[in-house]
PDB file of N, CA and C in Angstrom:
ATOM      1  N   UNK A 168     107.643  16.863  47.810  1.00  0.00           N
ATOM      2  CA  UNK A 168     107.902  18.268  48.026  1.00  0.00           C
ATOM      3  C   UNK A 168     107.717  19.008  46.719  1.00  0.00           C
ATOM      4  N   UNK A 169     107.501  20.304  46.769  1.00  0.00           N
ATOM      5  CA  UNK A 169     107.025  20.858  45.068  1.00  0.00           C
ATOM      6  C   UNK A 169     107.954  22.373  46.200  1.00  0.00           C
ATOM      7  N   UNK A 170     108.142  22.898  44.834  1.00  0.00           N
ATOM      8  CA  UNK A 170     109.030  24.391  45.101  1.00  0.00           C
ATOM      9  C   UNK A 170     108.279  25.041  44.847  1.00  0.00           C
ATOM     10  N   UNK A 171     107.089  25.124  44.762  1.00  0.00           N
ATOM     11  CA  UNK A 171     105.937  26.168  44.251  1.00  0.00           C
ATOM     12  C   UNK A 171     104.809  26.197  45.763  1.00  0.00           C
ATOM     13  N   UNK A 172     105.411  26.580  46.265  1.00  0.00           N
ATOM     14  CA  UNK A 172     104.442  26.959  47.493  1.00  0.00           C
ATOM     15  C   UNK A 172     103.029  28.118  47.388  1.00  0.00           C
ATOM     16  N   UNK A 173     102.127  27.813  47.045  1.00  0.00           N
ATOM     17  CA  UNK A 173     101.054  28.956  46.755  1.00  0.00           C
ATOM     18  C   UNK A 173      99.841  28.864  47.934  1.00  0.00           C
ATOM     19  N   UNK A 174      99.792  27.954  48.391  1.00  0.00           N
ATOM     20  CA  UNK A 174      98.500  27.639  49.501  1.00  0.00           C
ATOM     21  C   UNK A 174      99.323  27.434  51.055  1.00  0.00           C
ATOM     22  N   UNK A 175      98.427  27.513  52.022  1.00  0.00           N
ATOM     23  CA  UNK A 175      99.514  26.998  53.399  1.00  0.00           C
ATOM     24  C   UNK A 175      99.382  25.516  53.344  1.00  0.00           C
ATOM     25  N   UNK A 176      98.266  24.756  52.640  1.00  0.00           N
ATOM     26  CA  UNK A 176      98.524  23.441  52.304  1.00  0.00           C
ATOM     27  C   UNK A 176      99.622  22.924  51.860  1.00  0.00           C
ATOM     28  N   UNK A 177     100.195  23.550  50.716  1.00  0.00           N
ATOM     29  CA  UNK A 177     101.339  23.470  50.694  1.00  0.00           C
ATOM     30  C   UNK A 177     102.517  23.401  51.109  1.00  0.00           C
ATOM     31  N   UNK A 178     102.799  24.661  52.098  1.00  0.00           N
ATOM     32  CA  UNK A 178     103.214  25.064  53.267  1.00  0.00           C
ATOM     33  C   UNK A 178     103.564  24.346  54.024  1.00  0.00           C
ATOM     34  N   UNK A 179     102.691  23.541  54.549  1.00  0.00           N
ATOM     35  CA  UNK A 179     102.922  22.575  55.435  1.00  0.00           C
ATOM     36  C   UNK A 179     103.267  21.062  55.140  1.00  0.00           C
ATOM     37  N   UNK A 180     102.558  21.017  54.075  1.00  0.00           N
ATOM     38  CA  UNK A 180     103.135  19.813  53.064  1.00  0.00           C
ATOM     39  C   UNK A 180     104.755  19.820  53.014  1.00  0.00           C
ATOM     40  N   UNK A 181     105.453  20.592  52.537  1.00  0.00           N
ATOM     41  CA  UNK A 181     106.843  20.519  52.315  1.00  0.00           C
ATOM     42  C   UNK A 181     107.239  20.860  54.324  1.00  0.00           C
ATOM     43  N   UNK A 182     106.336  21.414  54.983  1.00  0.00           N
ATOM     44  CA  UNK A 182     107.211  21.512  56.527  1.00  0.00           C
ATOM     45  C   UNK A 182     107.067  19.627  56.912  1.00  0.00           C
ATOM     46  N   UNK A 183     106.223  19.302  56.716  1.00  0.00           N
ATOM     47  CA  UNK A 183     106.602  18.167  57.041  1.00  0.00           C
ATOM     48  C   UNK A 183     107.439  17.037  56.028  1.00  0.00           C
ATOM     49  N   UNK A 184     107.692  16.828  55.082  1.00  0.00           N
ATOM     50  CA  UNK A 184     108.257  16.554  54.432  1.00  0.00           C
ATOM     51  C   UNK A 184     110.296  16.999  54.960  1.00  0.00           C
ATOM     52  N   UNK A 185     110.112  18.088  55.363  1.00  0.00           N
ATOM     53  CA  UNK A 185     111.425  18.442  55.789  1.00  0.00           C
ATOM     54  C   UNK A 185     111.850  17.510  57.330  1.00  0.00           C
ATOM     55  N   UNK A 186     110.495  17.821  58.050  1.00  0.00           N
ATOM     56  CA  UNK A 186     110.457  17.228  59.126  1.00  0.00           C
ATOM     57  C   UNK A 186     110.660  15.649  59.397  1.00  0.00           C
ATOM     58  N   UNK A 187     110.014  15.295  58.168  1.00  0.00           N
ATOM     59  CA  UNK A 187     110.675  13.353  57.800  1.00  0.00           C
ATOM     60  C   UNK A 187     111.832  13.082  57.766  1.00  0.00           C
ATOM     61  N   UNK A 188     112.564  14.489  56.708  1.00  0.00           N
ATOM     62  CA  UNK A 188     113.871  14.109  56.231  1.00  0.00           C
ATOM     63  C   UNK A 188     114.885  14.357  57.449  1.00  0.00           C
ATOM     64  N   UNK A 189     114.627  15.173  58.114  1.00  0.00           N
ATOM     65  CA  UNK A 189     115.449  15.706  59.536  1.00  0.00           C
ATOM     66  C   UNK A 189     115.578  14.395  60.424  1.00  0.00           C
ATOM     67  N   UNK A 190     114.138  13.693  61.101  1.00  0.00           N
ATOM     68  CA  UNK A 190     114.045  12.795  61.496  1.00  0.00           C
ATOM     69  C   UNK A 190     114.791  11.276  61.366  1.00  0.00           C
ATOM     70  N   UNK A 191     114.356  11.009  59.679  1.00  0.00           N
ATOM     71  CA  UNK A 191     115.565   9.923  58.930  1.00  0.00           C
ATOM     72  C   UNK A 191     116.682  10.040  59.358  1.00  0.00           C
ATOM     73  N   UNK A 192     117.371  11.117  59.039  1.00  0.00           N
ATOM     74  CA  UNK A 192     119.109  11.540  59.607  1.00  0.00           C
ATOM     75  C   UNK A 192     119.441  11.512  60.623  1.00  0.00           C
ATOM     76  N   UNK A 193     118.192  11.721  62.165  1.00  0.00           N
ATOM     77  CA  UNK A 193     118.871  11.239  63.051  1.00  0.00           C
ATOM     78  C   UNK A 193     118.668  10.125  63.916  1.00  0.00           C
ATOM     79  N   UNK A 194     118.153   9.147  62.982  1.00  0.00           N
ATOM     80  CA  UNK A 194     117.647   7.881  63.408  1.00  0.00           C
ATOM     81  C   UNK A 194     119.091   6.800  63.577  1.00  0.00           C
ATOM     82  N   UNK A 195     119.896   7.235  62.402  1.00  0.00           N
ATOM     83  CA  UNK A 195     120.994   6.399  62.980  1.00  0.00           C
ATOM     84  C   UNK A 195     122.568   7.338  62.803  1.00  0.00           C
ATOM     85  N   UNK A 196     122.610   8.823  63.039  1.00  0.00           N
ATOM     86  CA  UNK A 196     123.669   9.312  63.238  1.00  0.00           C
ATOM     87  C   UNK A 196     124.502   9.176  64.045  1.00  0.00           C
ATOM     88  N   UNK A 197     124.349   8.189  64.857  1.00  0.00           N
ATOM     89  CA  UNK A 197     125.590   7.780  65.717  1.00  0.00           C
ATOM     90  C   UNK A 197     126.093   6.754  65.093  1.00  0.00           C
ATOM     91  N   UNK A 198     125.818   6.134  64.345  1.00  0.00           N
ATOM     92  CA  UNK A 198     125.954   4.745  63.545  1.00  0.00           C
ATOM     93  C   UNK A 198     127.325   5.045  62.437  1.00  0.00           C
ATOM     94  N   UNK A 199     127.157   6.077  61.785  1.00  0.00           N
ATOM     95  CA  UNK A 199     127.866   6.333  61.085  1.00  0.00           C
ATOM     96  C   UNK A 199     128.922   6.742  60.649  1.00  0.00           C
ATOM     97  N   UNK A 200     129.917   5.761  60.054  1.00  0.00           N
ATOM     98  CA  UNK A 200     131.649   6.346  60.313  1.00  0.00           C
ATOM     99  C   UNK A 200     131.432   7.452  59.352  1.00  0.00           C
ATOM    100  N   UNK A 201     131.298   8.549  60.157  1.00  0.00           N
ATOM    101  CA  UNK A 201     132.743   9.415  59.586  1.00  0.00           C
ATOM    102  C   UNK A 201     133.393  10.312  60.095  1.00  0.00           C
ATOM    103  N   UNK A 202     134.074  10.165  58.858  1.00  0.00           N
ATOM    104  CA  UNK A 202     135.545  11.397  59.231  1.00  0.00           C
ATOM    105  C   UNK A 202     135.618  12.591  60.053  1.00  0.00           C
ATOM    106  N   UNK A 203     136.628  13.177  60.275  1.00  0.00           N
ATOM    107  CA  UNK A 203     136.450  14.175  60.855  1.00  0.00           C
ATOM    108  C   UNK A 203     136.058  15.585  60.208  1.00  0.00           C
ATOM    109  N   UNK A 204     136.694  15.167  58.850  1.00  0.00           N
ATOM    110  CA  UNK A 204     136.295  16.387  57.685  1.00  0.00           C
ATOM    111  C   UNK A 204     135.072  16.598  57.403  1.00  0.00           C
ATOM    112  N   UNK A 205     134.099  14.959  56.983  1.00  0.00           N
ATOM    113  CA  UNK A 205     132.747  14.358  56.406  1.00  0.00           C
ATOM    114  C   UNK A 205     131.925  15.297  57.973  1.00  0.00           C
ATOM    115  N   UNK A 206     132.149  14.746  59.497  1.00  0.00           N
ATOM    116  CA  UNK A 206     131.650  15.329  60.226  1.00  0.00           C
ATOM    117  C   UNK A 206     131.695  17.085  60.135  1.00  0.00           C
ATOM    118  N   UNK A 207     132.547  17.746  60.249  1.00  0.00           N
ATOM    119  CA  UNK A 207     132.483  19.237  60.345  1.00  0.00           C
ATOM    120  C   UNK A 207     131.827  19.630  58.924  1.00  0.00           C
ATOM    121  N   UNK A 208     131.940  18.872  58.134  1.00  0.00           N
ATOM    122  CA  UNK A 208     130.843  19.322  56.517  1.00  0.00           C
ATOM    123  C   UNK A 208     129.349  19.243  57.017  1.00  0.00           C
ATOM    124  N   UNK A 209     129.291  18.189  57.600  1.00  0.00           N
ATOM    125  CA  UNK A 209     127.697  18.080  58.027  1.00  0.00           C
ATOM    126  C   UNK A 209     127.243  18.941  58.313  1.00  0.00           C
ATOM    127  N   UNK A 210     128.444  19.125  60.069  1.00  0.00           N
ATOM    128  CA  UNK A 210     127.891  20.200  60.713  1.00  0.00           C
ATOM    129  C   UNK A 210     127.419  21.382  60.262  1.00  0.00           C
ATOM    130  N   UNK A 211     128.510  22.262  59.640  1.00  0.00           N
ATOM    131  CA  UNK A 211     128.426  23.447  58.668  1.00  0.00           C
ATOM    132  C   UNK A 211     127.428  23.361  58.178  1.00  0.00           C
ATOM    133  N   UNK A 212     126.381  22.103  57.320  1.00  0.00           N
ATOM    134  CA  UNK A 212     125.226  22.354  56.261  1.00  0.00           C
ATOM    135  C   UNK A 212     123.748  22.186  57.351  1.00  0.00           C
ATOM    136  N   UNK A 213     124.260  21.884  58.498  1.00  0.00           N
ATOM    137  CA  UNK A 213     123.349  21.497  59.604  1.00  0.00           C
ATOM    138  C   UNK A 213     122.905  23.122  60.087  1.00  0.00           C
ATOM    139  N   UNK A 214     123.870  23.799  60.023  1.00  0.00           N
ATOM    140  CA  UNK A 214     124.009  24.936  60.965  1.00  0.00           C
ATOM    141  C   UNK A 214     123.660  26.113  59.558  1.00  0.00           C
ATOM    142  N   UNK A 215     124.281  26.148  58.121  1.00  0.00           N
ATOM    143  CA  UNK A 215     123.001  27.189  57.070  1.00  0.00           C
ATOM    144  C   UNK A 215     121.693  26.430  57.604  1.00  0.00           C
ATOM    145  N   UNK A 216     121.215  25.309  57.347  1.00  0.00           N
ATOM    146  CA  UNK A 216     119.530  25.242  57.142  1.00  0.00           C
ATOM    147  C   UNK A 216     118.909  25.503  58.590  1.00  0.00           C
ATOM    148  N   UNK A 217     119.770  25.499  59.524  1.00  0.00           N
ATOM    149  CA  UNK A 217     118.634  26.113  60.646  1.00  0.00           C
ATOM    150  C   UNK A 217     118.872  27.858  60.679  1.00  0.00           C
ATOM    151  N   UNK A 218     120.073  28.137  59.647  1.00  0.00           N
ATOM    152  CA  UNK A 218     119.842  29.883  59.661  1.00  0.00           C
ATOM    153  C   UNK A 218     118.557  29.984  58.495  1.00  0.00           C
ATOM    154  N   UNK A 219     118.592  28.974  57.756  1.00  0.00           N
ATOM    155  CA  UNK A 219     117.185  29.347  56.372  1.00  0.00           C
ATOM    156  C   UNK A 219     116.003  29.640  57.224  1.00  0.00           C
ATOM    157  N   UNK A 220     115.989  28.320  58.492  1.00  0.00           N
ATOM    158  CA  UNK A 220     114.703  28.474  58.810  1.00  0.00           C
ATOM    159  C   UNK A 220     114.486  29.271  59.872  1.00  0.00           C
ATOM    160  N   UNK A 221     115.119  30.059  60.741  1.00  0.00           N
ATOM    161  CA  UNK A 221     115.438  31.067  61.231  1.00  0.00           C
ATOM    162  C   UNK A 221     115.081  32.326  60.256  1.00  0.00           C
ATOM    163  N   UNK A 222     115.234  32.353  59.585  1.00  0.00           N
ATOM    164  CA  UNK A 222     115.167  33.796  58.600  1.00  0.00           C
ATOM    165  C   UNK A 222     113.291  33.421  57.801  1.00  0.00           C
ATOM    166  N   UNK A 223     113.305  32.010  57.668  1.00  0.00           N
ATOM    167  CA  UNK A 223     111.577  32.289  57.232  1.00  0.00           C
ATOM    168  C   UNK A 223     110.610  32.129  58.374  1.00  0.00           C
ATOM    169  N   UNK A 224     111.332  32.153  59.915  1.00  0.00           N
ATOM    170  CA  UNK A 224     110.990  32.883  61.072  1.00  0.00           C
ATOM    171  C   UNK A 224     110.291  33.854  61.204  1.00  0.00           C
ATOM    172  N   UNK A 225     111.272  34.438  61.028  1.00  0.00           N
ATOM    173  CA  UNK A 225     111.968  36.023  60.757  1.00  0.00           C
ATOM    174  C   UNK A 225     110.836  36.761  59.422  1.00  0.00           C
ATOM    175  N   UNK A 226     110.902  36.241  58.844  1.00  0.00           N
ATOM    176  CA  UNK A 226     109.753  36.442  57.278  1.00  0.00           C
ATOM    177  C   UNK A 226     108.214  36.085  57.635  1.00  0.00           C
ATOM    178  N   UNK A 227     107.864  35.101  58.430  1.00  0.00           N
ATOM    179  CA  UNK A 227     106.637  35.101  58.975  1.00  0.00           C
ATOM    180  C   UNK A 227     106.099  35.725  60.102  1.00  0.00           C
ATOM    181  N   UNK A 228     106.866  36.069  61.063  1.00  0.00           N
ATOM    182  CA  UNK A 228     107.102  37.215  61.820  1.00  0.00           C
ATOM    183  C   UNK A 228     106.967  38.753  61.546  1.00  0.00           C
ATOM    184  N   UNK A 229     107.586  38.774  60.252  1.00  0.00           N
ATOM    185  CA  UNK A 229     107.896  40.208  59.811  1.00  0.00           C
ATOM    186  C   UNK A 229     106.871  41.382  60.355  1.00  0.00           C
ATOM    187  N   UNK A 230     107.207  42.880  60.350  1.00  0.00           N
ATOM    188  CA  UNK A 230     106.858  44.280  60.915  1.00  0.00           C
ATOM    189  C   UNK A 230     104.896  44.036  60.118  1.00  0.00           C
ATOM    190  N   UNK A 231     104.777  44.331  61.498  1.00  0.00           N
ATOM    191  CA  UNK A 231     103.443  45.312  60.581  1.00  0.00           C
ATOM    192  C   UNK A 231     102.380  43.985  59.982  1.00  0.00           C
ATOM    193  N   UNK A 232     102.882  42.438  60.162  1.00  0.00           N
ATOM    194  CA  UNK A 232     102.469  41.472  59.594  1.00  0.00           C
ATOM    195  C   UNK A 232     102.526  41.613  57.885  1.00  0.00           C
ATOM    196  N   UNK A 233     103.583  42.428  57.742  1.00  0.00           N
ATOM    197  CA  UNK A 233     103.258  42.958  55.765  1.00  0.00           C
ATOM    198  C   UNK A 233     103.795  41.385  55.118  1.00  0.00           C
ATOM    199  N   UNK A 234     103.084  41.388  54.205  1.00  0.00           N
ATOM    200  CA  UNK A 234     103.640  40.281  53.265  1.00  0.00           C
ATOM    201  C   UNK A 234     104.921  40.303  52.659  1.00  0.00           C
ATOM    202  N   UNK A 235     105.744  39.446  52.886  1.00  0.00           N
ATOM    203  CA  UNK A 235     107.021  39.742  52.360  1.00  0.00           C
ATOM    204  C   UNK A 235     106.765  39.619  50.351  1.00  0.00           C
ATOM    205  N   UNK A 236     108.205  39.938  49.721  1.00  0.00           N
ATOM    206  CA  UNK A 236     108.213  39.988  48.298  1.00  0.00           C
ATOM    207  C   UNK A 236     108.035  38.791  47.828  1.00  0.00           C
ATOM    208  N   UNK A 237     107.252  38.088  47.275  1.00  0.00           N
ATOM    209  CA  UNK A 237     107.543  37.353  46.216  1.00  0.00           C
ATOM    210  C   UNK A 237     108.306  37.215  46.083  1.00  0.00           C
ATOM    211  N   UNK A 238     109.111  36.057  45.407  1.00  0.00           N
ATOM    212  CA  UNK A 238     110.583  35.557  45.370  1.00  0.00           C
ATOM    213  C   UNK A 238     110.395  34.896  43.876  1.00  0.00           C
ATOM    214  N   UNK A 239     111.791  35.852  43.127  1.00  0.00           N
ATOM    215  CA  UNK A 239     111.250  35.764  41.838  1.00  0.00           C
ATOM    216  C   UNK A 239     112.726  35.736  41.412  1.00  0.00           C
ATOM    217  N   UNK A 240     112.829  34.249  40.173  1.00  0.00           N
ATOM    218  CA  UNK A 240     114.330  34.358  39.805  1.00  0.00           C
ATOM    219  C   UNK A 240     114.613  34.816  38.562  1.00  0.00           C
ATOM    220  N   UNK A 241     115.357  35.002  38.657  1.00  0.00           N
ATOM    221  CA  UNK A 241     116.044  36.212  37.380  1.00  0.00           C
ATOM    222  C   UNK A 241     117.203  35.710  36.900  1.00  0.00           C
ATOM    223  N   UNK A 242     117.180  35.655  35.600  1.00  0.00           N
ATOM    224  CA  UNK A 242     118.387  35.320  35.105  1.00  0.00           C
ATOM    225  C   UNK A 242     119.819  36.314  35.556  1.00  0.00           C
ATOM    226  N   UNK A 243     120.592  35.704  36.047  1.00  0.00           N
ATOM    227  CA  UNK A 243     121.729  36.399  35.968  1.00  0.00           C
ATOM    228  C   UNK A 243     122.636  36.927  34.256  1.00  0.00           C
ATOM    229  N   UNK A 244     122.563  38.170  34.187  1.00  0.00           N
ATOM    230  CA  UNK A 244     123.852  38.520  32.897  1.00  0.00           C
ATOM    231  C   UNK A 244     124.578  38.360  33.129  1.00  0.00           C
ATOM    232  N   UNK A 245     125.109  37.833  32.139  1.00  0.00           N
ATOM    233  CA  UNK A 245     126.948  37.715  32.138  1.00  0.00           C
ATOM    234  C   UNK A 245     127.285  39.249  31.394  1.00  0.00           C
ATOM    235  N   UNK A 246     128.353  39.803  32.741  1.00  0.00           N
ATOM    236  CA  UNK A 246     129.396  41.150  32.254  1.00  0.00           C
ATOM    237  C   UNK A 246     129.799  40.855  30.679  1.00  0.00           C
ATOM    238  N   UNK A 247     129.582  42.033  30.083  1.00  0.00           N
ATOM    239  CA  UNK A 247     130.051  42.034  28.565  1.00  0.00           C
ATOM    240  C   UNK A 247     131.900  42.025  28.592  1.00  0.00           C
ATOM    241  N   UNK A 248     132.446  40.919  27.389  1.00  0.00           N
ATOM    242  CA  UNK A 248     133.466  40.919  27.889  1.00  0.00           C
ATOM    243  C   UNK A 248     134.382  42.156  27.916  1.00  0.00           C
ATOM    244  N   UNK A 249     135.565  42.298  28.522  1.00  0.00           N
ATOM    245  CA  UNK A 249     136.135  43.644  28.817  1.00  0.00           C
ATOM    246  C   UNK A 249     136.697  44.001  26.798  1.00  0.00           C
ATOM    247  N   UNK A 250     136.639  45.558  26.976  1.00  0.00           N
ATOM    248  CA  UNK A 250     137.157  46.136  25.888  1.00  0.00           C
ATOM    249  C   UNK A 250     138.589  45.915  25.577  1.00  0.00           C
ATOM    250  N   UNK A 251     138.945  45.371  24.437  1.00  0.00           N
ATOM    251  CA  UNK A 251     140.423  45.023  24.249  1.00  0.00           C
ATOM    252  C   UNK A 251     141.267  46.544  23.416  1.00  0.00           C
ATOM    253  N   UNK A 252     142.290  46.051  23.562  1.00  0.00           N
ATOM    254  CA  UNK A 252     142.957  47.350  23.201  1.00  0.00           C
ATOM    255  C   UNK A 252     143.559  47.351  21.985  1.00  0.00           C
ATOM    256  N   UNK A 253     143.671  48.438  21.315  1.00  0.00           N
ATOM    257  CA  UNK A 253     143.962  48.290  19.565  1.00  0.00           C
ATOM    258  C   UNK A 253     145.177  47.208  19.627  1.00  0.00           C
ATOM    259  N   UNK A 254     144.591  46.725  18.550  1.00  0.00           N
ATOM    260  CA  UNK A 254     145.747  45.207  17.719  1.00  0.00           C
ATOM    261  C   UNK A 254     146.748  46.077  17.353  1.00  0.00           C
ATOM    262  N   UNK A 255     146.855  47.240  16.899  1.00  0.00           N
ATOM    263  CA  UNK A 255     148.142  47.889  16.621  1.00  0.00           C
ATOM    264  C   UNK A 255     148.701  48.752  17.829  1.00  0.00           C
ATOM    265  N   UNK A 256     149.277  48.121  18.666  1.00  0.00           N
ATOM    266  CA  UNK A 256     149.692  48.940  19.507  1.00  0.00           C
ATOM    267  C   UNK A 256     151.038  49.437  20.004  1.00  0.00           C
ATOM    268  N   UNK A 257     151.782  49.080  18.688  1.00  0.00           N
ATOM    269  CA  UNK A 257     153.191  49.475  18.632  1.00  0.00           C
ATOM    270  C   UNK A 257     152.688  51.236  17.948  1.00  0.00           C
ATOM    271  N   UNK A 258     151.972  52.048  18.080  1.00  0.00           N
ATOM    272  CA  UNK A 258     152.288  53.358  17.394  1.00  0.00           C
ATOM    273  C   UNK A 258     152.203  53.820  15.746  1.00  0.00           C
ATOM    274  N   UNK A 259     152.109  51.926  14.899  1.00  0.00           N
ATOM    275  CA  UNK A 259     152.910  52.755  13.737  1.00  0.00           C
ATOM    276  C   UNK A 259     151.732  53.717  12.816  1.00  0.00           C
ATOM    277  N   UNK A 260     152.073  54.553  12.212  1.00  0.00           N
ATOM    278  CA  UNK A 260     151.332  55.355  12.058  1.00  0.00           C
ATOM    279  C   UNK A 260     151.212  55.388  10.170  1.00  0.00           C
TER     280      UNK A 260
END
């Protein structure tokens, strides 16, 4: 799989690649102890990745056939820390 998708070769390269990994997992999910916690975690991460792929649905679908944005990461800033208040703050003058 590569995170740099630029061709539909690509494209489809990582759709099937997903499609292996989906497959693997439910080759022996009945097999497998677990918990009741371990189970509802699954579920939950089962149930975001079919909203991901629902939404690049939704993105290949899109109005008008327009190309969606580029997807471009950006460093997050860190908030400057907050302004402190004078070291003398008893008044004395």
């Amino acid at each position: 799989m590569s995170y740099r998708i630029t061709t539909h070769s690509a494209l489809q390269a990582n759709l099937s690649a997903a499609n292996t990994a989906v497959r693997l997992c439910r080759a022996n999910i009945g097999r497998l102890p677990l918990s009741s916690q371990e189970r509802d975690a699954t579920i939950d991460r089962i149930r975001k990745q079919i909203g991901e792929l629902e939404t690049l649905i939704l993105e290949l679908e899109g109005p008008g056939g327009k190309q969606a944005a580029p997807f471009i990461r950006t460093r997050v800033r860190k908030a400057p820390p907050p302004r402190r208040a004078s070291t003398l703050s008893d008044n004395r003058t």
